[in-house]
Coordinates of C-alpha atoms in Angstrom, one line a residue:
Chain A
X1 CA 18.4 -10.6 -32.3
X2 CA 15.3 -8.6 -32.6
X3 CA 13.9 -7.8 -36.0
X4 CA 10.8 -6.0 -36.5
X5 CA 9.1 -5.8 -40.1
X6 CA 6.0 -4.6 -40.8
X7 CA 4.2 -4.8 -44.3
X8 CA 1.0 -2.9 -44.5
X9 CA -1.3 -2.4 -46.9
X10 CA 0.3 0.4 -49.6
X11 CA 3.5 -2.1 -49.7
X12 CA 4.8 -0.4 -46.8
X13 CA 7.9 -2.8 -45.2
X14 CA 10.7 -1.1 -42.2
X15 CA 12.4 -2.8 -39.7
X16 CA 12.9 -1.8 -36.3
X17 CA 16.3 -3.1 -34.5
X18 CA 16.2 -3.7 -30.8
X19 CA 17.5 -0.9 -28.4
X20 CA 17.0 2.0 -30.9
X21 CA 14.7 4.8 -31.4
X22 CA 12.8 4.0 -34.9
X23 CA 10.4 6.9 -35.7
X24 CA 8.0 7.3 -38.6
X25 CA 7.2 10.9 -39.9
X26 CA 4.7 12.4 -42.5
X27 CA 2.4 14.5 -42.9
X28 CA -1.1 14.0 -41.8
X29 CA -3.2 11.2 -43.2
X30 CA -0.2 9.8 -44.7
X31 CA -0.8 6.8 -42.5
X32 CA 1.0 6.9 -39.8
X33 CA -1.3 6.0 -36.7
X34 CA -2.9 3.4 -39.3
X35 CA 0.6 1.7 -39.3
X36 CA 0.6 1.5 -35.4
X37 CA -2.9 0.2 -34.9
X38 CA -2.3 -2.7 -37.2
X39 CA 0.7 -3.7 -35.5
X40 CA -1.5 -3.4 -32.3
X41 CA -3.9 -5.6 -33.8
X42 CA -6.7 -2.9 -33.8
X43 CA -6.8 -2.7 -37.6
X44 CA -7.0 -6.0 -39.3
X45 CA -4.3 -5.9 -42.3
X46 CA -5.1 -6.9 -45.8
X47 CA -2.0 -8.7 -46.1
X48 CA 1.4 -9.1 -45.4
X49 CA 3.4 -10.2 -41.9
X50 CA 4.3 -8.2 -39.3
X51 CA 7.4 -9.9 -37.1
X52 CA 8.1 -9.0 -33.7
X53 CA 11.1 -10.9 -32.0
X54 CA 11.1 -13.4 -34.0
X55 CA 7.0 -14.3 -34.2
X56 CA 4.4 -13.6 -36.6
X57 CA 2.3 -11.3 -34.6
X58 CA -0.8 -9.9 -37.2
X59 CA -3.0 -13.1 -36.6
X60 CA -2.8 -12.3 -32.8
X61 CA -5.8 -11.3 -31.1
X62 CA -5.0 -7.6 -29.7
X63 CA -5.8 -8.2 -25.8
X64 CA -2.9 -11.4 -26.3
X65 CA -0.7 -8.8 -27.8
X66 CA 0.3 -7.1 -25.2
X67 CA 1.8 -10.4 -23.5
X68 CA 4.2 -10.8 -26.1
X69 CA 6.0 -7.3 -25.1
X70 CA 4.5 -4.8 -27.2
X71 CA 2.8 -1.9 -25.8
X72 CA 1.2 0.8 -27.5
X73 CA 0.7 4.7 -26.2
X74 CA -2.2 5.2 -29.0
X75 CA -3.1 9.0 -30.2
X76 CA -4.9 11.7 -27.5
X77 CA -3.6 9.4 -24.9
X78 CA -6.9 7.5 -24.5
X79 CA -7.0 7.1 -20.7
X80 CA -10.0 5.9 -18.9
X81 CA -10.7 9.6 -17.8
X82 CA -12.8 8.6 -14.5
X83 CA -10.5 6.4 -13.2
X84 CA -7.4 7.6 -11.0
X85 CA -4.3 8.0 -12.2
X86 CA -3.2 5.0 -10.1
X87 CA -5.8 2.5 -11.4
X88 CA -4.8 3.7 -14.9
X89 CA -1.6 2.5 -14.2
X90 CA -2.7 -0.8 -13.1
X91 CA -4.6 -0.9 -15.8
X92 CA -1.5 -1.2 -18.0
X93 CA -0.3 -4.5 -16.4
X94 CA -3.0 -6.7 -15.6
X95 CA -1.5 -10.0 -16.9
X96 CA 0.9 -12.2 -16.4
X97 CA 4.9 -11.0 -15.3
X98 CA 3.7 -7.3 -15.9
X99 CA 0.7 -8.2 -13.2
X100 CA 3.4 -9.5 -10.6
X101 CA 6.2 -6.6 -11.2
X102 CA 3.1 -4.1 -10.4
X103 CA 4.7 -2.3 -7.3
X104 CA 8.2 -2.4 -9.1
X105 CA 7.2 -1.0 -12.7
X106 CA 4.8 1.7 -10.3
X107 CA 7.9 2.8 -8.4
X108 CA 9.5 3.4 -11.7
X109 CA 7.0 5.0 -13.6
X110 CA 6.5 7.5 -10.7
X111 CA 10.3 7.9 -10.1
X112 CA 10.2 8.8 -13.7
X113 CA 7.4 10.9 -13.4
X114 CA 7.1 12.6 -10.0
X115 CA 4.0 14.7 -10.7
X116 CA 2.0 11.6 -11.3
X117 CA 2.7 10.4 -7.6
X118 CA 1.4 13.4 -6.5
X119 CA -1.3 13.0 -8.5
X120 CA -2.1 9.0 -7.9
X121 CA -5.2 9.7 -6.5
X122 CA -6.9 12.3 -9.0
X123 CA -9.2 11.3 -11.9
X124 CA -7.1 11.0 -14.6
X125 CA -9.8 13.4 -16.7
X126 CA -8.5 15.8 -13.9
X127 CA -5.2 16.0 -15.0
X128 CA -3.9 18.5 -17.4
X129 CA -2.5 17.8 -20.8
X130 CA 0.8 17.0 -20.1
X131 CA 0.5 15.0 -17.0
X132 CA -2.1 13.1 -19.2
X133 CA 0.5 12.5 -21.2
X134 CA 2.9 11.1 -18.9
X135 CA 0.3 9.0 -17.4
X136 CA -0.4 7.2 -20.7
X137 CA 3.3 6.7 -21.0
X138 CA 3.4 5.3 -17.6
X139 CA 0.4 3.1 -18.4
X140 CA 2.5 1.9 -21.7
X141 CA 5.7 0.6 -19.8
X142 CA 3.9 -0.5 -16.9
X143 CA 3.4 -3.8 -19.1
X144 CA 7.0 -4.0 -19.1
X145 CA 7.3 -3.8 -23.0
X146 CA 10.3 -4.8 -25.1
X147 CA 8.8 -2.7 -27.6
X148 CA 6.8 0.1 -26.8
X149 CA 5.0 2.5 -30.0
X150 CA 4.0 5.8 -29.2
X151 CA 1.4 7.6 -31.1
X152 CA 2.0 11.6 -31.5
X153 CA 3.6 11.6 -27.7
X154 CA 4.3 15.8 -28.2
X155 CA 0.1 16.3 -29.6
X156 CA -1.5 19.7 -27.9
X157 CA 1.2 19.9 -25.3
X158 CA 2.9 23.2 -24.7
X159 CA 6.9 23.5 -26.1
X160 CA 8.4 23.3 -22.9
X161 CA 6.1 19.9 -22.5
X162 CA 7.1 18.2 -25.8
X163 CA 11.0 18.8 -24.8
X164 CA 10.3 17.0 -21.5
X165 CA 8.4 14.0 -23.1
X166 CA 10.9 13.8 -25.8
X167 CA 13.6 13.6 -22.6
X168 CA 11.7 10.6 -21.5
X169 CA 11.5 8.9 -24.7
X170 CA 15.4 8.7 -24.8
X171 CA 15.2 7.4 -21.1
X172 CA 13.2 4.5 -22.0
X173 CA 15.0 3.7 -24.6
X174 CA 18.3 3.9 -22.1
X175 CA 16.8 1.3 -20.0
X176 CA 17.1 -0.9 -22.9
X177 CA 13.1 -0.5 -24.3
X178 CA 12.9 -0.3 -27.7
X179 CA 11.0 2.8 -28.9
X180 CA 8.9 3.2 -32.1
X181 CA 7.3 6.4 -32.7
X182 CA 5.3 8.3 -34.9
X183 CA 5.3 11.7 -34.6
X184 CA 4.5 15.2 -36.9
X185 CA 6.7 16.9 -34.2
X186 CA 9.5 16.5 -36.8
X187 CA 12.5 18.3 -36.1
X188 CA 12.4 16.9 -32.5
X189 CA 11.8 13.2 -33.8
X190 CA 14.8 13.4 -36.1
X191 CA 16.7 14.6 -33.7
X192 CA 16.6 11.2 -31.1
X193 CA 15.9 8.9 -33.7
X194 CA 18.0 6.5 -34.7
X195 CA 16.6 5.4 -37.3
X196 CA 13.4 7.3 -39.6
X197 CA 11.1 6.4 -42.4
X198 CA 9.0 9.6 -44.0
X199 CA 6.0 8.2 -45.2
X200 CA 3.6 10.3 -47.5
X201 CA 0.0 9.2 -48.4
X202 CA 0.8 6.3 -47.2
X203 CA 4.3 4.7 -49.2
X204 CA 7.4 4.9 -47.8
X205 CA 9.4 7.5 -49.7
X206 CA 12.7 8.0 -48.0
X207 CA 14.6 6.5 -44.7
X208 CA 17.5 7.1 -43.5
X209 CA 19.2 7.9 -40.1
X210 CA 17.9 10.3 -38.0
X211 CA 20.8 12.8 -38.3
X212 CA 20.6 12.3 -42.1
X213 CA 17.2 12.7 -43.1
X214 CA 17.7 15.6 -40.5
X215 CA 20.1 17.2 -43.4
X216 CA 18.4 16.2 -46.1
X217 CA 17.1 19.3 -48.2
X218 CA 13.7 17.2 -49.5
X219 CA 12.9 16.5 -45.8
X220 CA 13.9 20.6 -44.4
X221 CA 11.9 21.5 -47.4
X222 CA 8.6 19.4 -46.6
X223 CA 8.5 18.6 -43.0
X224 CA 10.8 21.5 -41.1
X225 CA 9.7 24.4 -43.0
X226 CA 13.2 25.7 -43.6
Chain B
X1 CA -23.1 6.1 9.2
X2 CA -22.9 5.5 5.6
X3 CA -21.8 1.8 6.2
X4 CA -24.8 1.5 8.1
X5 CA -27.7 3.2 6.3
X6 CA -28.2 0.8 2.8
X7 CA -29.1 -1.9 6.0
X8 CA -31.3 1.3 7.3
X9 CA -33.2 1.2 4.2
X10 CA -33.4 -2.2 3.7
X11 CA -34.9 -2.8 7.1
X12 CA -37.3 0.4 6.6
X13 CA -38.8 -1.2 3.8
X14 CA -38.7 -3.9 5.1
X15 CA -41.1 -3.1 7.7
X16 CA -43.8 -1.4 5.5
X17 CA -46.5 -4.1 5.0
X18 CA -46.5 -4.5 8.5
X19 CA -48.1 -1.3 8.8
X20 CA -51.4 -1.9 7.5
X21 CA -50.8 -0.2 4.2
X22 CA -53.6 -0.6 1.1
X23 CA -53.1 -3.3 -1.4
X24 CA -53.2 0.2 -4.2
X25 CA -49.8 1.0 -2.4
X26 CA -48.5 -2.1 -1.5
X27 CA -48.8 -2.6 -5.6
X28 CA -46.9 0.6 -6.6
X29 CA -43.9 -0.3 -3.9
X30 CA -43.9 -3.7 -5.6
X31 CA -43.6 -2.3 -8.8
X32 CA -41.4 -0.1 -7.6
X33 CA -39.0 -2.4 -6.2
X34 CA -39.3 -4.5 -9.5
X35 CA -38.5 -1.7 -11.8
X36 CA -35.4 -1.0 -9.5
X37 CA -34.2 -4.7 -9.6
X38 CA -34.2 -3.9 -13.8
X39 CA -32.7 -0.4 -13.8
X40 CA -29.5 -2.3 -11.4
X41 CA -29.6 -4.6 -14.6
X42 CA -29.4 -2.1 -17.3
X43 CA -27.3 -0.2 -15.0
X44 CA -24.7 -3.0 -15.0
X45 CA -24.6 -3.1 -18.8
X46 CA -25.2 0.3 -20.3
X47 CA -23.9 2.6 -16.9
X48 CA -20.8 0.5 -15.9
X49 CA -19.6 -1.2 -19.1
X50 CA -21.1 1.4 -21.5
X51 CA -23.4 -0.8 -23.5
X52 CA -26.2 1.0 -23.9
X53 CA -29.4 -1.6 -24.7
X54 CA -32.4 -0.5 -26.1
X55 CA -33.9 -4.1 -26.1
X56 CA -34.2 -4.8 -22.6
X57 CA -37.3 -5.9 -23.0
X58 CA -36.1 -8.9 -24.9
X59 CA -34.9 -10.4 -21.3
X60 CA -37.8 -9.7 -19.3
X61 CA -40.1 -11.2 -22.0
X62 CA -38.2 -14.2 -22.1
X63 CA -38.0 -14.4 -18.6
X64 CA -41.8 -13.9 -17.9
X65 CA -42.6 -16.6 -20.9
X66 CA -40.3 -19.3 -19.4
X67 CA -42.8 -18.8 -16.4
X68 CA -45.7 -18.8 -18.4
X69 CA -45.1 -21.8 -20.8
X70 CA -43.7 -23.9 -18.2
X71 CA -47.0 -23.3 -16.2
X72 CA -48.9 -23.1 -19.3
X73 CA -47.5 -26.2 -21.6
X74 CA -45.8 -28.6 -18.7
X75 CA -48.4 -27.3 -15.9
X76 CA -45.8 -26.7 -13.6
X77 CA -46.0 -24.0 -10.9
X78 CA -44.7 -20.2 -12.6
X79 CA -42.5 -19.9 -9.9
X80 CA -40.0 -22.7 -11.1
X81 CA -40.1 -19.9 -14.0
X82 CA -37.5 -17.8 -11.8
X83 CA -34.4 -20.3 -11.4
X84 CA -35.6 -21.6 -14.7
X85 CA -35.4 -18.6 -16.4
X86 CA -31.8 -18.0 -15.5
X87 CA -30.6 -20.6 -17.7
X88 CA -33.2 -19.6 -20.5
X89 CA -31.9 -15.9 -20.2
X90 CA -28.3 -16.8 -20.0
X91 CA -28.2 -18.9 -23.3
X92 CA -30.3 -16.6 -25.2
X93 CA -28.2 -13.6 -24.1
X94 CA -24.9 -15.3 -25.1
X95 CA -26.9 -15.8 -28.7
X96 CA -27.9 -12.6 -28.9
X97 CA -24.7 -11.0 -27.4
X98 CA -22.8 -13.1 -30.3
X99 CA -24.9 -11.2 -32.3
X100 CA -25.1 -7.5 -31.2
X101 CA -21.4 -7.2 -29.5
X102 CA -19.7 -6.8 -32.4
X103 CA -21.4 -3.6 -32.6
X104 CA -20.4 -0.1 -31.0
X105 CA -22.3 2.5 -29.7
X106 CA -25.2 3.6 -31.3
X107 CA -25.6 0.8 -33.3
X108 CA -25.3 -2.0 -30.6
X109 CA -28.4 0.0 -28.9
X110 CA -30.2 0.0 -32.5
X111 CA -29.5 -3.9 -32.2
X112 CA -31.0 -4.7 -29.2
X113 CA -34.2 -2.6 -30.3
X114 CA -34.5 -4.7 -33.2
X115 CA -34.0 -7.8 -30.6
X116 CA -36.9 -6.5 -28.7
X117 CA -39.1 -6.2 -31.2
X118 CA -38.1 -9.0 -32.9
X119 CA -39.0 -11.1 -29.8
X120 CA -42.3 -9.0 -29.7
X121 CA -43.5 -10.0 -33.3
X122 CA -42.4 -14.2 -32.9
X123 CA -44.0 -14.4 -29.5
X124 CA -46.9 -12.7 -31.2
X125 CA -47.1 -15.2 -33.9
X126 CA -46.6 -18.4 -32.3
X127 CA -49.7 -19.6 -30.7
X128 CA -48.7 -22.8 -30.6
X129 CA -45.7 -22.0 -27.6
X130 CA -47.0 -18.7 -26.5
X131 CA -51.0 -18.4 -26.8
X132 CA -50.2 -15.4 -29.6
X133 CA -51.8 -11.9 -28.3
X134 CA -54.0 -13.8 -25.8
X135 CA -51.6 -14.3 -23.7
X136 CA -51.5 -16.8 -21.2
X137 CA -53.0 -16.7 -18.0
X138 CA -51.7 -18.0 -14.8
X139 CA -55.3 -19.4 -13.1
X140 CA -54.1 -20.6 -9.6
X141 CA -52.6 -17.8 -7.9
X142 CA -49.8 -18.2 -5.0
X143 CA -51.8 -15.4 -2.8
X144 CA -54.3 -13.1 -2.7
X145 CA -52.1 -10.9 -0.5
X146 CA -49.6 -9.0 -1.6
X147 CA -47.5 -9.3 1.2
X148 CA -45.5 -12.5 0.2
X149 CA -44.8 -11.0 -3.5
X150 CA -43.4 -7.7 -1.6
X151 CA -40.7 -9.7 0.5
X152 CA -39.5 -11.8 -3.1
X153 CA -39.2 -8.9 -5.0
X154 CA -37.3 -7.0 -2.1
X155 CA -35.2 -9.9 -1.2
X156 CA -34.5 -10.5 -5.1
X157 CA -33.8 -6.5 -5.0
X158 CA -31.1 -6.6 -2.1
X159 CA -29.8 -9.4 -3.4
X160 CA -29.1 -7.9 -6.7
X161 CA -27.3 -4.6 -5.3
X162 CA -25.2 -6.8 -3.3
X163 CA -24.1 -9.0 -6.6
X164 CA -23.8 -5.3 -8.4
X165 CA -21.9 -4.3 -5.6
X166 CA -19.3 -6.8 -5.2
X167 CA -19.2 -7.4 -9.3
X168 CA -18.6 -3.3 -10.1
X169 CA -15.6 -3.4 -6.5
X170 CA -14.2 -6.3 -8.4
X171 CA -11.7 -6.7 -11.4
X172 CA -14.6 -7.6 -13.5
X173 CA -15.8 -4.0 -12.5
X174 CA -12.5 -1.9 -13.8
X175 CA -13.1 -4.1 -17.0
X176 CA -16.6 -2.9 -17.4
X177 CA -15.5 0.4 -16.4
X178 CA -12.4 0.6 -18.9
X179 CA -14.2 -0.8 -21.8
X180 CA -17.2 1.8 -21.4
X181 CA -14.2 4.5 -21.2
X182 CA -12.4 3.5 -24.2
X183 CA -12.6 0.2 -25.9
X184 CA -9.7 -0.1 -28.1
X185 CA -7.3 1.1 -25.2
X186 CA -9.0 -2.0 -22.8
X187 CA -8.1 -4.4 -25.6
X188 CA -4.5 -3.1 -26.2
X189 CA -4.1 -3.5 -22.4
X190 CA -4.7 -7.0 -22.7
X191 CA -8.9 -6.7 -21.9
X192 CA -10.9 -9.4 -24.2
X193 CA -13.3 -6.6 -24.6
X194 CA -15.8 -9.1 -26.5
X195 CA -15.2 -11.7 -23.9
X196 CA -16.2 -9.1 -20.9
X197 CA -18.6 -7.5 -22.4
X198 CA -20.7 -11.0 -23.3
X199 CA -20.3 -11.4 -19.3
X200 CA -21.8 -8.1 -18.7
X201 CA -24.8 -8.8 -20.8
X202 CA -25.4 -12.5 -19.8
X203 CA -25.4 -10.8 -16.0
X204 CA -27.8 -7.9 -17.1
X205 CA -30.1 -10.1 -18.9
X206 CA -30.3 -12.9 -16.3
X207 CA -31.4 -10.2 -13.9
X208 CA -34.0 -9.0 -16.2
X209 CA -35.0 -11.9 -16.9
X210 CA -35.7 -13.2 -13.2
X211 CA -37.7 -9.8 -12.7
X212 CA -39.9 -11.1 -15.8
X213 CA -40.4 -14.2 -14.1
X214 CA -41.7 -12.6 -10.7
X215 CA -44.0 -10.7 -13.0
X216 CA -45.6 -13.3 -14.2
X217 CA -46.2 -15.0 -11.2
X218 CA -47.0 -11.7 -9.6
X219 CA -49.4 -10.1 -12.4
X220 CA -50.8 -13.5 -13.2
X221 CA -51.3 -12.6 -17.1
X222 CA -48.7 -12.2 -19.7
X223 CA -48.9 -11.1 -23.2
X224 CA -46.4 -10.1 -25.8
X225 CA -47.1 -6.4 -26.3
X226 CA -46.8 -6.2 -22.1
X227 CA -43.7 -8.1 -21.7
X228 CA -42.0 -7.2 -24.6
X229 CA -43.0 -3.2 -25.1
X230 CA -40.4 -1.1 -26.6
X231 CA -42.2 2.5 -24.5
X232 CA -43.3 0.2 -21.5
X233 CA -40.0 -1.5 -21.1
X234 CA -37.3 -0.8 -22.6
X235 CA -37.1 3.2 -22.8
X236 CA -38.5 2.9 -19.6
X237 CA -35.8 1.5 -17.8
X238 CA -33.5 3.2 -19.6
X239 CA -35.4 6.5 -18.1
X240 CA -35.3 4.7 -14.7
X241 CA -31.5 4.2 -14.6
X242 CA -30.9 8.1 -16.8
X243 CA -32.9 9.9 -13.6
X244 CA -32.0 8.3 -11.1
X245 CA -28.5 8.2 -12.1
X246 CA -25.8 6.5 -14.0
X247 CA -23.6 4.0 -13.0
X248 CA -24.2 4.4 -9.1
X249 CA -25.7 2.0 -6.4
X250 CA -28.5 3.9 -5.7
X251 CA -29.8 6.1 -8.9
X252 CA -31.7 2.8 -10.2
X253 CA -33.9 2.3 -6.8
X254 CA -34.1 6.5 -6.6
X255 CA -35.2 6.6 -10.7
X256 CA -37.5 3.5 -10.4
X257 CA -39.5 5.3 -7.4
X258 CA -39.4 8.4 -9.1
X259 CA -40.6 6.9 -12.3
X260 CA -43.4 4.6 -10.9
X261 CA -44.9 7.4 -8.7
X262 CA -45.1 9.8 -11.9
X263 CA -46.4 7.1 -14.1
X264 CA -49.3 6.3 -11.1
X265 CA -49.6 10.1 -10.7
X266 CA -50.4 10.4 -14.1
X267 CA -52.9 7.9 -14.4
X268 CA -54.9 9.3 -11.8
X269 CA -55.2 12.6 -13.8
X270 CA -58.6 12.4 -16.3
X271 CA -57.8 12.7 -19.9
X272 CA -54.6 12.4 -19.5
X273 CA -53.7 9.2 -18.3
X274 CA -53.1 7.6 -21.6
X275 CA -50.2 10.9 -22.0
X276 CA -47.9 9.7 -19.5
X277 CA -45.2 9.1 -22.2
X278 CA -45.4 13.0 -22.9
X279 CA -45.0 13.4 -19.2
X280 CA -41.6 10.7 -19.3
X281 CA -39.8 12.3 -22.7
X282 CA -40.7 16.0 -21.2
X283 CA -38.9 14.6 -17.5
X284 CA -36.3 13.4 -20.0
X285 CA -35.1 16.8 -21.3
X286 CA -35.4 18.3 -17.8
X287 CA -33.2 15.9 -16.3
X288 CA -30.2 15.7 -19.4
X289 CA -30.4 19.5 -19.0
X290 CA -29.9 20.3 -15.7
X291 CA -29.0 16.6 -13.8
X292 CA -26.8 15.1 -17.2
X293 CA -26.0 12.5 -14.3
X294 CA -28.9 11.6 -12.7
X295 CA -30.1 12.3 -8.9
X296 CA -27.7 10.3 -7.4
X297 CA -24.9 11.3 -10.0
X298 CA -25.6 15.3 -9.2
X299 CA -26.3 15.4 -5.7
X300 CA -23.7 18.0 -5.1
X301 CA -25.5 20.6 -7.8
X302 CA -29.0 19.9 -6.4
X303 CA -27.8 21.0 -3.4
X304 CA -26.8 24.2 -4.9
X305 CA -30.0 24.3 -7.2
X306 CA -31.9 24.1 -4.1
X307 CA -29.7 26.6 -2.0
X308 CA -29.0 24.0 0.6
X309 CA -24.4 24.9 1.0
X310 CA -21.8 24.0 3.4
X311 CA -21.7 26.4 5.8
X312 CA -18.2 27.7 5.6

């Protein structure tokens, strides 16, 4: 059974069970990109473990990480902008089983995205926001992940966009990925999450399920404006 | 065609001594085809991987003393310098690299300066290994004429762009690439950033280094404020790669011809010979403003600054 728990530095501690939707929500600079990069490895914690299937994972060098099925979509999609979309995706599975399923996890990430097959051959800096995007999505599950984190997936993309990435999100997670996200997009977070934490400057203050905290009058207050 | 014409060029060269040219110019293409062999090196490191080194200098020097000392302390011929030197370079690049990597950006380039100048100041100051500011003087020279030091410089040149070549078409190359694009996404992918960038460096330095050592043998005097200058060196092959272009094949040969012919140009102007740096930071600003990537990099707009289209 999979159990994720992550203790950062302001005492913060959340789980993340396997096949669900976890999503982390607060406002900004309330930490939650920091939380992300230190499961990635990219920020050194001060303390505490983080688990992940089973295995300490916060000692673990952040190039290793990604072989033990964690993949990260990090903030402003972070592509390698004059590269091609195609070698962007190969980019996200250059080691071991991920390197051998190449064609397979390609096929998939374009039969998912059908713009970026049309697009396989364009700089990725050519692309436009959304199909940016989806390529750093694709790049994310072209490792094969068991758990993949996106960072602000619906950032600077147009409404009709964010609904479209959100509909992928729950399709990964259908295929049996398990999905953490962080988002400010909040209403549309809740809304497929199975499972939320709302962290402000950077403590947990509430969790719940997403339908609940979706209900909850501190949460419509403070996050959904209503 | 465009298979074809890098073996064009080659041979072209190739042929010039052959024609009877004066040693004055058979010097400035030798120095010309030098400078190129260092701008592929820096090219390597600062335009594929994205390290940007303002120490350069460090290599060459290091390079050019391993030919010196050996000749001058073991009285061996300064030629073993050049395989020599590739082992000197390499170890002192992996030292330095365990050093400076760990920086980003700006302030790995504001390492590698202070490499340079370190390097400068020691080799100044140890007489015993490196003669101190007099330098050391290589007495029995291979040739008088030129023509042998042309071919070992161009052979050393093609055989460089064909390493650069194979290394940037090869995975090692989309590692460079990625980790000049965005580091922290290369290491999430599974890149050891710190592991591929140390190859990057050892390769650029080695390079550098072997260009040092054909100086030595080539200029037959060495001394540290030559070999190890900050203006003459190191900002100068950062010029050569910047106008010629950045991370291409060709902008380091186009900026190193472009650069040696201006800095010879200059020279021969009275008065203001010893102003050729004013000449070099003025070219600078011309070429960030209107050719950001270099000759190469922005052949498509020169054509349009200089009216030559497509016909439709």
């Amino acid at each position: 059974m999979f159990y994720g728990d992550v203790q950062v530095v302001w005492d913060v501690s959340f789980s993340v069970g396997r096949g669900e939707i976890a999503a982390l929500i607060g406002a900004n600079g309330a930490g939650k990109s920091t939380i992300l990069k230190t499961i990635s490895g990219i920020v050194k914690p001060a303390g505490g473990k983080i688990i992940f299937d089973g295995k300490e994972i916060q000692h673990i060098e952040p190039y290793e990480l990604i072989e033990t099925g964690l993949a990260h979509v990090p903030e402003a999609r972070r592509l390698f902008v004059e590269m091609t979309a195609e070698e962007n995706l190969d980019m996200g599975s250059l080691k071991g089983n991920a390197k051998k399923m190449r064609a397979d996890s390609k096929a998939m990430v374009f039969e998912l995205f059908p713009r970026l097959k049309e697009r396989r051959n364009q700089l990725a800096g050519t692309l436009s926001g959304g199909e940016q995007q989806m390529l750093a999505i694709g790049r994310g599950l072209m490792s094969k992940p068991t758990l993949i984190m996106f960072d602000e997936p619906s950032l600077g993309l147009a409404p009709i966009l964010v609904r479209d990435i959100f509909a992928v999100i729950k399709k990964v997670r259908a295929e049996g990925t398990t999905v953490l996200i962080v988002e400010q997009n909040v209403k549309q977070t809740l809304a497929i999450a199975d499972r939320a934490y709302v962290l402000a400057t950077g403590k947990l203050v509430m969790e719940g399920t997403g339908a609940s905290l979706l209900d909850d009058e501190h949460v419509k207050t403070a996050y959904l404006g209503v | 065609m465009k298979k074809i014409a890098p073996t064009l060029i080659v041979a072209a060269i190739a042929v010039l001594p052959l024609l009877g040219l004066s040693t004055y110019i058979l010097h400035v293409l030798i120095l010309t085809i030098m400078w190129s062999v260092i701008g592929m090196a820096w090219n390597l490191l600062g335009g594929f991987c994205g390290q940007v080194s303002f120490g350069h200098a460090a290599f060459f020097g290091v390079g050019a003393y391993t030919s010196g000392i050996l000749y001058n302390k073991f009285g061996i011929s300064a030629w073993w310098g050049m395989p020599a030197s590739i082992g000197v370079v390499a170890v002192f690049a992996l030292f330095i690299g365990f050093i400076t990597l760990r920086l980003r950006g700006p302030f790995f380039a504001l390492g590698t300066l202070a490499v340079g100048v370190i390097l400068r100041v020691t080799a100044e100051n140890l007489p015993d290994v490196t003669e101190g500011n007099l330098g050391i003087m290589i007495r029995e020279r291979s040739w008088v004429d030129k023509t042998w030091y042309f071919y070992i410089i161009l052979t050393l040149a093609v055989l460089v762009f064909l390493l650069v070549k194979k290394v940037v078409g090869s995975r090692l190359g989309y590692y460079f690439v990625a980790i000049r694009e965005d580091q922290d996404a290369a290491e999430s992918l599974g890149i050891n950033t710190t592991y591929y960038k140390t190859i990057a460096l050892c390769l650029s330095a080695v390079i550098t280094g072997l260009a040092g050592a054909f100086y030595t043998n080539y200029m037959g005097y060495i001394d540290p404020k030559v070999v190890f200058a900050l203006h003459d060196i190191s900002i100068v092959v950062i010029m050569v790669v910047m106008v010629g272009g950045v991370a291409t094949f060709w902008g380091p040969v186009v900026g190193s011809a472009i650069m040696v012919l201006l800095a010879e140009l200059i020279r021969s102007i009275p008065m203001l010979g010893a102003a050729h740096l004013t000449f070099f930071g003025v070219l600078l600003i011309v070429i960030i403003i209107f050719l950001p990537n270099g000759i190469i990099g922005d052949i498509p707009k020169l054509k349009r600054l200089l009216g030559i289209r497509k016909n439709l």
